[in-house]
Amino acid sequence: MSDADAPNDGEIKMVMAVIRPDKLSDVKTALAEIGAPSLTVTNVSGRGSQPAKKSQWRGEEYTVDLHQKVKIECVVADIPADDVVDAIADAAQTGEKGDGKVFTLPVESAVQVRTGKTGRDAV
């Protein structure tokens, strides 16, 4: 198979998403269903179009403008990155502000630490 016939035109891609924490299980299931079960998950906080919330603690009012989210990173070579993007977006969507974002980035190189494999073979 030539690089032009390979998924992602023979390139390694990283799909990175920032989503609601309660949608993580749905996203993991969706990724497993398309054959992309490998991922890295990080708890993050951030702000986008989701509005700030005002709360009180011990009589003091404060504004929560950084919302708790989950960042998912999925590096793919043999699976089309567009399929990963679609799986994440479909599984994470609630229709409300704050559902998140999905980004696709090129990966210049990869090394599997245990075996020393490089490039697409490392993924």
PDB file of C-alpha atoms in Angstrom:
ATOM      1  CA  MET A   1       0.000   0.000   0.000  1.00  0.00           C
ATOM      2  CA  SER A   2       1.416   3.401  -0.954  1.00  0.00           C
ATOM      3  CA  ASP A   3       1.351   6.337   1.459  1.00  0.00           C
ATOM      4  CA  ALA A   4      -1.371   7.931  -0.649  1.00  0.00           C
ATOM      5  CA  ASP A   5      -3.562   4.840  -0.096  1.00  0.00           C
ATOM      6  CA  ALA A   6      -2.799   4.623   3.638  1.00  0.00           C
ATOM      7  CA  PRO A   7      -5.011   6.315   6.219  1.00  0.00           C
ATOM      8  CA  ASN A   8      -3.995   9.940   6.838  1.00  0.00           C
ATOM      9  CA  ASP A   9      -1.945   9.842   3.591  1.00  0.00           C
ATOM     10  CA  GLY A  10       0.672   7.743   5.388  1.00  0.00           C
ATOM     11  CA  GLU A  11       1.168  10.324   8.143  1.00  0.00           C
ATOM     12  CA  ILE A  12       0.820  10.010  11.902  1.00  0.00           C
ATOM     13  CA  LYS A  13      -1.864  12.264  13.390  1.00  0.00           C
ATOM     14  CA  MET A  14      -2.775  13.260  16.911  1.00  0.00           C
ATOM     15  CA  VAL A  15      -6.417  13.915  17.629  1.00  0.00           C
ATOM     16  CA  MET A  16      -6.775  16.031  20.753  1.00  0.00           C
ATOM     17  CA  ALA A  17     -10.114  16.796  22.353  1.00  0.00           C
ATOM     18  CA  VAL A  18     -11.254  18.772  25.374  1.00  0.00           C
ATOM     19  CA  ILE A  19     -14.629  17.503  26.565  1.00  0.00           C
ATOM     20  CA  ARG A  20     -16.966  17.312  29.552  1.00  0.00           C
ATOM     21  CA  PRO A  21     -15.702  14.782  32.133  1.00  0.00           C
ATOM     22  CA  ASP A  22     -19.058  12.989  32.236  1.00  0.00           C
ATOM     23  CA  LYS A  23     -18.753  12.152  28.506  1.00  0.00           C
ATOM     24  CA  LEU A  24     -15.410  10.326  28.846  1.00  0.00           C
ATOM     25  CA  SER A  25     -16.969   6.869  29.144  1.00  0.00           C
ATOM     26  CA  ASP A  26     -19.062   7.419  25.996  1.00  0.00           C
ATOM     27  CA  VAL A  27     -15.997   8.643  24.082  1.00  0.00           C
ATOM     28  CA  LYS A  28     -13.885   5.659  25.195  1.00  0.00           C
ATOM     29  CA  THR A  29     -16.616   3.299  23.995  1.00  0.00           C
ATOM     30  CA  ALA A  30     -16.913   5.112  20.656  1.00  0.00           C
ATOM     31  CA  LEU A  31     -13.139   4.979  20.096  1.00  0.00           C
ATOM     32  CA  ALA A  32     -13.019   1.255  20.911  1.00  0.00           C
ATOM     33  CA  GLU A  33     -15.826   0.647  18.407  1.00  0.00           C
ATOM     34  CA  ILE A  34     -13.765   2.161  15.558  1.00  0.00           C
ATOM     35  CA  GLY A  35     -10.602   0.295  16.579  1.00  0.00           C
ATOM     36  CA  ALA A  36      -8.836   3.218  18.300  1.00  0.00           C
ATOM     37  CA  PRO A  37      -8.751   2.152  21.972  1.00  0.00           C
ATOM     38  CA  SER A  38      -5.358   3.728  22.819  1.00  0.00           C
ATOM     39  CA  LEU A  39      -5.588   7.163  24.370  1.00  0.00           C
ATOM     40  CA  THR A  40      -4.157   9.459  26.998  1.00  0.00           C
ATOM     41  CA  VAL A  41      -6.526  11.286  29.360  1.00  0.00           C
ATOM     42  CA  THR A  42      -5.650  14.361  31.419  1.00  0.00           C
ATOM     43  CA  ASN A  43      -7.833  16.359  33.794  1.00  0.00           C
ATOM     44  CA  VAL A  44      -7.683  20.021  32.769  1.00  0.00           C
ATOM     45  CA  SER A  45      -9.540  23.253  33.414  1.00  0.00           C
ATOM     46  CA  GLY A  46     -10.260  25.965  30.912  1.00  0.00           C
ATOM     47  CA  ARG A  47     -12.610  28.530  29.534  1.00  0.00           C
ATOM     48  CA  GLY A  48     -14.359  28.881  26.213  1.00  0.00           C
ATOM     49  CA  SER A  49     -17.880  29.951  25.330  1.00  0.00           C
ATOM     50  CA  GLN A  50     -19.392  28.270  28.398  1.00  0.00           C
ATOM     51  CA  PRO A  51     -20.544  31.050  30.761  1.00  0.00           C
ATOM     52  CA  ALA A  52     -18.941  31.675  34.150  1.00  0.00           C
ATOM     53  CA  LYS A  53     -20.868  30.594  37.239  1.00  0.00           C
ATOM     54  CA  LYS A  54     -21.277  32.644  40.399  1.00  0.00           C
ATOM     55  CA  SER A  55     -21.221  30.777  43.691  1.00  0.00           C
ATOM     56  CA  GLN A  56     -20.961  31.502  47.386  1.00  0.00           C
ATOM     57  CA  TRP A  57     -18.662  29.974  49.961  1.00  0.00           C
ATOM     58  CA  ARG A  58     -18.756  31.021  53.608  1.00  0.00           C
ATOM     59  CA  GLY A  59     -20.756  34.097  52.699  1.00  0.00           C
ATOM     60  CA  GLU A  60     -18.320  35.293  50.030  1.00  0.00           C
ATOM     61  CA  GLU A  61     -19.375  35.393  46.406  1.00  0.00           C
ATOM     62  CA  TYR A  62     -16.884  34.175  43.819  1.00  0.00           C
ATOM     63  CA  THR A  63     -16.898  33.478  40.105  1.00  0.00           C
ATOM     64  CA  VAL A  64     -15.965  30.111  38.628  1.00  0.00           C
ATOM     65  CA  ASP A  65     -14.752  30.901  35.125  1.00  0.00           C
ATOM     66  CA  LEU A  66     -12.426  27.917  34.617  1.00  0.00           C
ATOM     67  CA  HIS A  67     -14.460  24.760  34.082  1.00  0.00           C
ATOM     68  CA  GLN A  68     -13.245  21.226  34.767  1.00  0.00           C
ATOM     69  CA  LYS A  69     -12.723  19.311  31.520  1.00  0.00           C
ATOM     70  CA  VAL A  70     -10.953  16.194  30.269  1.00  0.00           C
ATOM     71  CA  LYS A  71      -8.310  16.312  27.539  1.00  0.00           C
ATOM     72  CA  ILE A  72      -8.061  13.226  25.357  1.00  0.00           C
ATOM     73  CA  GLU A  73      -5.091  12.574  23.076  1.00  0.00           C
ATOM     74  CA  CYS A  74      -5.249   9.786  20.526  1.00  0.00           C
ATOM     75  CA  VAL A  75      -2.342   9.193  18.129  1.00  0.00           C
ATOM     76  CA  VAL A  76      -3.261   7.259  14.981  1.00  0.00           C
ATOM     77  CA  ALA A  77      -1.502   5.978  11.897  1.00  0.00           C
ATOM     78  CA  ASP A  78      -3.612   3.059  10.640  1.00  0.00           C
ATOM     79  CA  ILE A  79      -6.985   4.601  11.483  1.00  0.00           C
ATOM     80  CA  PRO A  80      -8.238   7.705   9.649  1.00  0.00           C
ATOM     81  CA  ALA A  81      -7.991  10.742  11.938  1.00  0.00           C
ATOM     82  CA  ASP A  82     -11.331  11.962  10.563  1.00  0.00           C
ATOM     83  CA  ASP A  83     -12.988   8.787  11.911  1.00  0.00           C
ATOM     84  CA  VAL A  84     -11.514   9.485  15.352  1.00  0.00           C
ATOM     85  CA  VAL A  85     -12.696  13.110  15.227  1.00  0.00           C
ATOM     86  CA  ASP A  86     -16.211  12.016  14.257  1.00  0.00           C
ATOM     87  CA  ALA A  87     -16.349   9.340  16.985  1.00  0.00           C
ATOM     88  CA  ILE A  88     -15.263  11.799  19.684  1.00  0.00           C
ATOM     89  CA  ALA A  89     -17.531  14.623  18.505  1.00  0.00           C
ATOM     90  CA  ASP A  90     -20.584  12.377  18.213  1.00  0.00           C
ATOM     91  CA  ALA A  91     -20.037  10.723  21.618  1.00  0.00           C
ATOM     92  CA  ALA A  92     -19.237  13.965  23.475  1.00  0.00           C
ATOM     93  CA  GLN A  93     -22.079  16.095  22.123  1.00  0.00           C
ATOM     94  CA  THR A  94     -24.868  17.234  24.440  1.00  0.00           C
ATOM     95  CA  GLY A  95     -25.928  20.256  22.397  1.00  0.00           C
ATOM     96  CA  GLU A  96     -25.044  22.663  25.204  1.00  0.00           C
ATOM     97  CA  LYS A  97     -22.305  25.283  25.424  1.00  0.00           C
ATOM     98  CA  GLY A  98     -19.163  23.733  26.872  1.00  0.00           C
ATOM     99  CA  ASP A  99     -19.335  20.427  24.971  1.00  0.00           C
ATOM    100  CA  GLY A 100     -15.706  20.952  23.945  1.00  0.00           C
ATOM    101  CA  LYS A 101     -13.440  21.073  20.929  1.00  0.00           C
ATOM    102  CA  VAL A 102     -11.551  18.529  18.819  1.00  0.00           C
ATOM    103  CA  PHE A 103      -8.251  19.278  17.063  1.00  0.00           C
ATOM    104  CA  THR A 104      -6.126  17.282  14.612  1.00  0.00           C
ATOM    105  CA  LEU A 105      -2.363  17.808  14.589  1.00  0.00           C
ATOM    106  CA  PRO A 106       0.487  16.279  12.583  1.00  0.00           C
ATOM    107  CA  VAL A 107       3.001  14.142  14.511  1.00  0.00           C
ATOM    108  CA  GLU A 108       6.555  14.565  13.235  1.00  0.00           C
ATOM    109  CA  SER A 109       7.953  11.402  14.784  1.00  0.00           C
ATOM    110  CA  ALA A 110       7.189   8.639  17.248  1.00  0.00           C
ATOM    111  CA  VAL A 111       9.331   6.162  19.182  1.00  0.00           C
ATOM    112  CA  GLN A 112       8.019   3.193  21.129  1.00  0.00           C
ATOM    113  CA  VAL A 113      10.207   3.163  24.225  1.00  0.00           C
ATOM    114  CA  ARG A 114      10.021  -0.585  24.923  1.00  0.00           C
ATOM    115  CA  THR A 115      10.915  -1.803  21.416  1.00  0.00           C
ATOM    116  CA  GLY A 116      12.677   1.153  19.832  1.00  0.00           C
ATOM    117  CA  LYS A 117      10.294   1.041  16.877  1.00  0.00           C
ATOM    118  CA  THR A 118       9.914   4.376  15.115  1.00  0.00           C
ATOM    119  CA  GLY A 119       7.427   6.168  12.887  1.00  0.00           C
ATOM    120  CA  ARG A 120       4.146   4.463  12.022  1.00  0.00           C
ATOM    121  CA  ASP A 121       5.453   1.199  13.491  1.00  0.00           C
ATOM    122  CA  ALA A 122       5.670   2.848  16.912  1.00  0.00           C
ATOM    123  CA  VAL A 123       2.012   3.808  16.869  1.00  0.00           C
TER     124      VAL A 123
END
